[in-house]
XYZ file of C-alpha atoms in Angstrom:
536
model
C 20.318 -0.051 15.598
C 21.018 0.892 19.215
C 19.989 4.492 18.526
C 16.764 3.230 16.925
C 15.775 1.266 20.037
C 16.748 4.169 22.297
C 14.506 6.462 20.273
C 11.637 3.959 20.383
C 12.036 3.586 24.146
C 12.042 7.353 24.635
C 8.968 7.777 22.426
C 7.156 5.020 24.331
C 8.027 6.630 27.668
C 6.780 10.031 26.450
C 3.577 8.448 25.117
C 2.891 6.634 28.406
C 3.508 9.673 30.618
C 1.548 12.051 28.376
C -1.277 9.486 28.212
C -1.488 9.444 32.019
C -1.664 13.263 32.057
C -4.417 13.299 29.463
C -6.413 10.669 31.366
C -6.503 12.944 34.424
C -7.549 15.917 32.293
C -10.289 13.859 30.606
C -12.178 13.153 33.834
C -13.614 16.614 34.678
C -14.245 17.391 31.012
C -16.203 14.180 30.378
C -18.155 14.612 33.616
C -18.942 18.261 32.902
C -20.156 17.510 29.362
C -22.340 14.683 30.668
C -23.987 17.162 33.052
C -24.488 19.577 30.139
C -26.250 16.852 28.148
C -28.364 15.937 31.170
C -27.091 12.371 31.590
C -25.155 10.421 34.242
C -21.391 11.185 34.456
C -20.564 7.562 33.611
C -22.232 8.048 30.214
C -19.648 10.747 29.461
C -16.750 8.740 30.920
C -17.675 5.610 28.952
C -17.785 7.718 25.784
C -14.345 9.164 26.515
C -12.932 5.656 27.030
C -14.474 3.953 23.997
C -14.055 6.800 21.515
C -10.546 7.532 22.768
C -9.461 3.898 22.443
C -10.963 3.195 19.009
C -9.758 6.430 17.378
C -6.288 6.021 18.886
C -5.955 2.564 17.361
C -7.645 3.144 13.984
C -7.705 6.949 13.534
C -5.867 8.987 10.949
C -3.846 11.125 13.369
C -1.559 9.452 15.938
C -1.438 11.489 19.129
C -4.901 13.013 18.689
C -7.252 12.501 21.641
C -10.994 12.005 21.211
C -13.787 11.784 23.742
C -17.035 13.382 24.894
C -17.070 17.038 23.823
C -19.039 20.123 24.753
C -19.886 20.958 21.133
C -21.846 17.715 20.819
C -23.188 17.784 24.394
C -24.992 21.076 23.730
C -26.961 19.463 20.879
C -27.856 16.467 23.043
C -29.653 18.603 25.668
C -32.839 19.073 23.652
C -32.596 15.522 22.245
C -32.688 13.986 25.745
C -35.473 16.332 26.854
C -37.687 15.655 23.816
C -36.941 11.939 24.043
C -38.100 11.844 27.667
C -41.311 13.649 26.709
C -41.961 11.147 23.898
C -41.298 8.286 26.324
C -43.820 9.612 28.839
C -46.398 10.035 26.055
C -46.231 6.350 25.088
C -49.118 4.003 25.824
C -46.891 2.492 28.501
C -44.858 5.475 29.794
C -41.080 4.931 29.850
C -38.869 6.996 32.152
C -35.464 8.150 30.878
C -36.510 7.294 27.330
C -34.406 10.247 26.206
C -31.280 8.253 27.027
C -32.355 5.453 24.688
C -32.998 7.962 21.904
C -29.558 9.461 22.640
C -27.870 6.093 22.131
C -29.829 5.468 18.906
C -28.891 8.936 17.610
C -25.207 8.380 18.359
C -25.282 5.093 16.413
C -26.809 6.890 13.401
C -24.268 9.700 13.821
C -21.476 7.143 13.617
C -22.932 5.595 10.463
C -23.051 9.013 8.758
C -19.461 9.776 9.793
C -18.229 6.373 8.637
C -19.857 6.873 5.228
C -18.239 10.311 5.003
C -14.881 8.586 5.324
C -15.782 5.855 2.837
C -16.726 8.476 0.237
C -13.557 10.462 1.043
C -15.244 13.651 2.235
C -12.355 14.193 4.639
C -10.300 15.772 1.852
C -12.568 18.822 1.881
C -10.798 20.031 5.022
C -8.205 21.366 2.566
C -10.754 24.000 1.514
C -10.586 25.663 4.927
C -8.602 28.912 4.531
C -5.836 29.869 6.961
C -7.762 32.847 8.460
C -10.596 30.427 9.323
C -8.084 28.069 10.908
C -6.515 30.868 12.936
C -9.944 32.163 13.986
C -10.944 28.652 15.009
C -7.827 28.298 17.174
C -8.331 31.674 18.856
C -12.048 31.122 19.414
C -11.456 27.682 20.841
C -8.794 29.013 23.209
C -11.297 31.569 24.485
C -13.990 28.876 24.866
C -11.603 26.648 26.856
C -10.686 29.617 29.073
C -14.325 30.569 29.699
C -15.268 26.950 30.453
C -12.669 26.873 33.232
C -14.081 29.964 34.941
C -17.004 27.839 36.118
C -14.528 25.997 38.325
C -14.164 29.164 40.402
C -17.762 28.854 41.607
C -19.559 26.789 44.245
C -23.136 25.566 44.488
C -25.233 27.325 47.152
C -28.944 26.448 47.241
C -28.609 24.990 43.768
C -27.088 28.158 42.290
C -23.501 28.772 41.184
C -21.856 31.502 43.265
C -18.333 32.872 42.777
C -15.770 31.827 45.337
C -14.545 34.554 47.660
C -12.132 35.135 50.503
C -9.662 32.396 51.483
C -11.302 29.811 49.187
C -10.777 32.000 46.139
C -7.199 32.914 47.049
C -6.315 29.269 47.715
C -7.805 28.237 44.374
C -5.919 30.965 42.502
C -2.682 30.109 44.315
C -2.902 26.423 43.381
C -3.733 27.280 39.771
C -0.730 29.627 39.554
C 1.525 27.000 41.145
C 0.457 24.409 38.560
C 1.061 26.871 35.735
C 4.462 27.841 37.170
C 5.563 24.198 37.306
C 4.461 23.673 33.709
C 6.292 26.828 32.607
C 9.610 26.454 34.431
C 10.093 22.652 34.604
C 10.742 22.216 30.838
C 13.517 24.810 31.158
C 15.253 22.543 33.709
C 14.550 19.126 32.211
C 12.499 17.642 29.408
C 12.564 14.117 30.830
C 9.640 14.710 33.203
C 6.209 15.681 31.788
C 5.434 19.130 33.177
C 1.635 18.756 33.207
C 1.663 15.448 35.104
C 4.258 16.810 37.542
C 2.103 19.869 38.209
C -0.945 17.722 38.934
C 0.982 15.376 41.263
C 2.690 18.205 43.197
C -0.471 20.252 43.699
C -2.490 17.142 44.606
C 0.132 16.191 47.207
C 0.010 19.667 48.747
C -3.776 19.542 48.997
C -3.995 15.981 50.333
C -1.153 16.101 52.855
C -1.819 19.729 53.755
C -5.470 18.998 54.469
C -6.635 21.930 52.330
C -10.373 22.300 51.893
C -10.678 22.851 48.121
C -12.843 21.593 45.306
C -11.804 18.182 44.030
C -12.890 15.899 41.190
C -15.117 14.027 43.661
C -16.829 17.144 45.021
C -17.264 18.405 41.450
C -19.151 15.232 40.502
C -21.337 15.306 43.625
C -22.129 19.010 43.206
C -23.392 18.217 39.729
C -25.739 15.552 41.039
C -23.577 12.530 40.327
C -22.940 9.718 42.788
C -19.256 9.279 42.068
C -16.671 8.182 39.544
C -16.753 4.463 40.272
C -18.482 2.123 37.843
C -18.205 -1.153 35.957
C -17.419 -2.087 32.388
C -19.642 -0.618 29.648
C -22.547 -2.956 28.863
C -24.428 -3.590 25.631
C -27.629 -1.513 25.489
C -30.052 -4.241 24.397
C -33.046 -1.988 25.113
C -32.260 -0.128 21.881
C -33.890 -3.029 20.030
C -36.868 -3.332 22.376
C -37.604 0.165 23.720
C -36.859 2.425 20.720
C -39.520 1.836 18.034
C -37.993 1.402 14.592
C -40.547 3.579 12.788
C -40.563 6.488 10.371
C -41.427 8.793 13.274
C -38.297 7.718 15.137
C -36.129 8.284 12.056
C -37.637 11.757 11.540
C -36.859 12.544 15.177
C -33.259 11.310 15.388
C -32.008 12.005 11.835
C -31.756 15.834 12.152
C -29.886 15.482 15.453
C -27.620 12.785 14.013
C -26.808 14.910 10.955
C -25.903 17.938 13.084
C -23.818 15.830 15.465
C -22.016 14.142 12.564
C -21.182 17.507 10.992
C -19.976 18.998 14.284
C -17.908 15.916 15.094
C -16.251 15.724 11.691
C -15.501 19.440 11.461
C -14.011 19.563 14.957
C -12.007 16.371 14.377
C -10.646 17.390 10.986
C -9.797 20.897 12.202
C -7.947 19.438 15.187
C -6.165 17.003 12.871
C -5.102 19.914 10.676
C -3.818 21.859 13.682
C -1.790 18.919 14.982
C -0.366 18.395 11.492
C 1.046 21.923 11.625
C 2.402 21.515 15.164
C 4.093 18.149 14.507
C 5.147 18.827 10.889
C 3.470 15.622 9.790
C 0.329 14.715 7.897
C -2.682 12.779 9.095
C -5.310 10.957 7.061
C -8.652 12.782 7.147
C -10.715 10.039 5.527
C -9.335 7.398 7.870
C -10.144 9.666 10.815
C -13.739 10.059 9.580
C -14.178 6.271 9.467
C -12.555 5.804 12.878
C -14.743 8.502 14.445
C -17.804 6.895 12.870
C -16.928 3.388 14.070
C -16.192 4.751 17.548
C -19.572 6.472 17.798
C -21.397 3.365 16.575
C -19.739 1.261 19.284
C -20.284 4.002 21.870
C -23.977 4.216 21.082
C -24.454 0.467 21.511
C -22.450 0.391 24.759
C -23.915 3.335 26.625
C -21.785 6.365 25.734
C -22.902 9.872 24.775
C -20.788 10.094 21.625
C -17.956 12.472 20.890
C -15.145 13.560 18.617
C -11.613 14.970 18.763
C -10.821 17.116 21.816
C -8.463 19.938 20.958
C -7.569 20.782 24.560
C -6.582 17.231 25.496
C -4.909 16.704 22.108
C -2.714 19.739 22.693
C -1.903 18.560 26.225
C -0.866 15.224 24.757
C 1.290 16.648 21.974
C 2.928 19.280 24.184
C 3.669 16.575 26.794
C 5.526 14.525 24.199
C 2.755 12.209 23.029
C 3.219 11.556 19.315
C 2.199 7.941 18.762
C -0.966 5.888 19.033
C 0.246 4.520 22.357
C -0.438 7.846 24.098
C -4.131 7.784 23.210
C -4.421 4.087 24.089
C -2.804 4.687 27.487
C -5.140 7.642 28.138
C -8.248 5.593 27.327
C -7.189 2.472 29.243
C -6.094 4.563 32.240
C -9.458 6.320 32.248
C -11.204 2.941 32.391
C -8.851 1.889 35.208
C -9.873 5.043 37.096
C -13.525 4.026 36.772
C -12.940 0.411 37.782
C -10.230 0.561 40.431
C -8.972 4.032 41.333
C -12.083 6.171 41.640
C -11.524 7.161 45.308
C -7.969 8.355 44.552
C -8.819 10.262 41.381
C -11.677 11.984 43.183
C -9.037 13.451 45.545
C -7.285 15.369 42.716
C -7.929 19.109 43.177
C -9.785 20.862 40.384
C -7.271 23.725 40.641
C -4.497 21.497 39.269
C -6.563 20.576 36.213
C -7.618 24.200 35.697
C -3.942 25.235 35.750
C -3.170 22.661 33.060
C -6.047 23.914 30.902
C -4.980 27.549 31.327
C -1.520 26.654 30.024
C -3.218 24.927 27.090
C -5.130 28.154 26.416
C -1.895 30.169 26.418
C -0.253 27.675 24.076
C -3.284 27.398 21.787
C -4.103 31.056 21.199
C -2.406 32.417 18.069
C -0.852 35.508 19.633
C 0.718 36.352 16.286
C -2.740 37.230 14.989
C -2.535 40.568 16.842
C 0.716 41.356 15.046
C -0.501 40.470 11.551
C -4.031 41.894 11.677
C -2.973 45.165 10.071
C -0.668 43.421 7.581
C -3.059 40.920 6.000
C -5.953 41.790 3.630
C -8.907 43.362 5.430
C -11.160 40.547 4.269
C -8.891 37.953 5.893
C -8.732 39.987 9.116
C -12.536 40.185 9.111
C -12.873 36.420 8.629
C -10.373 35.745 11.428
C -12.271 37.929 13.903
C -15.655 36.648 12.689
C -14.758 32.980 13.158
C -13.260 33.674 16.594
C -16.429 35.448 17.709
C -18.834 32.868 16.286
C -16.889 30.024 17.910
C -17.426 31.700 21.284
C -21.050 32.758 20.707
C -22.357 29.666 18.904
C -20.163 26.652 18.215
C -17.262 25.463 16.117
C -19.330 23.990 13.265
C -21.298 27.193 12.630
C -18.154 29.331 12.912
C -16.165 27.261 10.438
C -19.005 26.974 7.907
C -19.677 30.721 8.023
C -15.948 31.431 7.758
C -15.562 29.192 4.701
C -18.648 30.711 3.033
C -17.499 34.292 3.642
C -13.986 33.452 2.403
C -15.430 31.819 -0.726
C -17.649 34.831 -1.441
C -14.733 37.231 -0.983
C -12.571 35.077 -3.263
C -15.309 34.965 -5.913
C -15.850 38.723 -5.718
C -12.138 39.504 -6.032
C -11.719 37.147 -8.997
C -14.871 38.443 -10.660
C -13.213 41.864 -10.907
C -10.112 40.503 -12.641
C -11.683 39.751 -16.019
C -10.126 41.972 -18.695
C -10.396 42.324 -22.484
C -7.622 43.809 -24.626
C -8.913 44.948 -27.982
C -7.061 45.243 -31.291
C -7.784 45.339 -35.037
C -6.099 43.060 -37.560
C -5.016 44.208 -40.992
C -8.067 42.518 -42.575
C -10.388 44.509 -40.279
C -11.123 41.682 -37.826
C -11.562 42.914 -34.254
C -9.742 40.774 -31.690
C -10.719 40.511 -28.025
C -7.931 39.012 -25.884
C -9.543 37.849 -22.655
C -7.586 37.933 -19.381
C -8.719 36.452 -16.079
C -11.007 33.626 -14.940
C -14.420 33.231 -16.538
C -16.910 31.831 -14.028
C -20.336 32.608 -12.543
C -19.071 35.705 -10.749
C -17.381 37.317 -13.740
C -19.784 36.621 -16.617
C -21.620 39.952 -16.281
C -18.348 41.884 -16.522
C -17.277 39.606 -19.379
C -20.426 40.243 -21.411
C -20.110 44.013 -20.891
C -16.704 44.009 -22.618
C -18.293 43.422 -26.044
C -20.004 45.912 -28.341
C -22.008 43.629 -30.631
C -23.878 46.422 -32.408
C -20.801 48.520 -33.319
C -18.212 45.778 -33.854
C -17.032 45.037 -37.448
C -18.359 42.145 -39.487
C -15.598 39.799 -38.300
C -14.760 39.254 -34.615
C -12.272 36.936 -32.922
C -12.188 36.127 -29.193
C -8.864 34.786 -27.860
C -8.973 32.916 -24.502
C -5.217 32.225 -24.245
C -4.891 34.204 -20.985
C -8.276 33.203 -19.593
C -9.569 30.090 -17.922
C -13.175 28.963 -18.247
C -13.928 27.609 -14.759
C -17.549 26.463 -14.725
C -20.767 25.899 -16.642
C -21.772 29.560 -16.280
C -18.690 30.495 -18.312
C -19.626 28.003 -21.032
C -23.151 29.418 -21.193
C -21.794 32.976 -21.413
C -19.651 32.030 -24.435
C -22.597 30.293 -26.084
C -24.839 33.315 -25.519
C -22.227 35.707 -26.905
C -21.759 33.659 -30.083
C -25.514 33.683 -30.727
C -25.679 37.460 -30.233
C -23.034 38.072 -32.885
C -24.595 35.596 -35.301
C -28.061 37.093 -34.788
C -26.487 40.450 -35.702
C -25.250 38.870 -38.967
C -21.591 38.917 -37.987
C -18.871 36.271 -38.130
C -17.280 35.221 -34.845
C -14.379 32.895 -34.146
C -13.264 31.442 -30.795
C -9.581 30.756 -30.262
C -7.503 28.986 -27.604
C -10.342 27.240 -25.816
C -9.398 24.105 -23.923
C -10.429 20.697 -25.221
C -13.078 20.172 -22.551
C -14.682 23.565 -23.283
C -14.767 22.730 -26.972
C -16.434 19.378 -26.272
C -19.064 20.969 -24.059
C -19.905 23.641 -26.642
C -20.126 21.044 -29.399
C -22.459 18.911 -27.265
C -24.745 21.893 -26.826
C -24.865 22.669 -30.565
C -22.929 21.159 -33.493
C -22.916 24.598 -35.051
C -20.106 25.664 -32.691
C -17.717 23.425 -34.645
C -17.670 26.121 -37.337
C -16.712 28.996 -35.010
C -13.936 27.324 -32.978
C -10.340 27.597 -34.171
C -8.162 24.733 -32.975
C -4.459 25.322 -32.377
C -1.506 23.312 -31.095
C -1.053 25.703 -28.188
C -4.645 25.387 -26.913
C -4.689 25.253 -23.087
C -5.237 21.914 -21.370
C -7.318 22.105 -18.199
C -10.727 20.870 -17.109
C -13.808 22.804 -16.158
C -15.968 21.677 -13.251
C -18.826 20.599 -15.494
C -16.767 17.956 -17.302
C -17.433 15.282 -14.675
C -15.735 12.536 -16.629
C -12.425 14.337 -16.158
C -12.738 14.933 -12.428
C -11.018 12.540 -10.034
């Protein structure tokens, strides 16, 4: 019992300290993504707080951090712009109407995500092959790395210019110091979170050393924001008065909401899968879908820009010891405390410290083993891995994963289509027997049909499916077509070792098939996709 409470106390301490680290890392990310979407930084910070809190409490993966993300922010750019144009075109022009459309779209996004969880679509994450997962991890590591390079620039006359001279060397030195602390401290002690220690040490050096470097506050002001300080999120009542509930509005927001819902769910479920592997535990995908949906609904009504799981912050949390729901709750509540009470102090944190933390996340995220196994795995898998990595960098996660899954499915279908075989033999009574090997499905039916010589076969033919599996409706149709060809040629054909569901489907199509099917006690028992009554 004593050991149990000691373990609980240690876990709580790790969750609290890792939550504080994540809260600091959330600030520049949320602010940056708000600037990308073209909205006020507080819109991004409110989203990070509300989504982070709700998903931490109700989500399907303890320890996973959610908030405003770049993948969704990119989609919101054109939504806000078009919304503002529609607002100015109204009979009574409305400024910043794009923000109201953004909130309405996020609410609809949340509804779609919640329904995806209700109908248990989260289980389809199991269909994502390992090469796609590895490509996603590598691509995301590259994206995180590239996003941090923007921190090595400064605004001059409204344009981003690379740092140079003493400013650049100071920035690099502070980044390296943060990374060194995170690398060496765990080797000395595991009781102190390395990331938080790195941030505190580097911040102390900058503040007490009077170093002139970019900070969270200067980052916000350079982006056009007024600061980090704000009040509690407020209910956006103008959604019911300013946004017209018409068919035109639905046609405008629905495509954006659908894309955002897909991006959010894919990124969240992929992150959940990754954390499952790291922690050797299993999350609940459907519960996460519902939590993400509920969070976005609340966020939309209370002035947030929407979001989903954040892989960078989730990895920071897990690698800092955060395993329970408390870590995410602490991160969200601390972020709100920053906004309400500690804005001036958080604005003093140097960007270099946060960049160092993110660089260590990149190093820990990238699957370095992929270089070692590229020449050992099938070429198709290597191609998918590289393809997904590249598409994640060039486009976004959702496109990369969908393309990766499609390519993997096509490769799988092609490889299985080539495995259909037919062993031929003649019985003593002159009956020709075709023993079919391999899966019979849409990809293999052409090869299957080419195995038979209807014109030159004897008067009696038997087809044995004992080593074959009929996988879909195309396979059923191929069997039906083959039977008719033999009968039209005036020959007798018998089908043997078909599964019960295949027999039922053939009999439904034509009662005549009852006369050509041979039933046996060792008939296989499996279900084809078309037999919906059998599918769970």
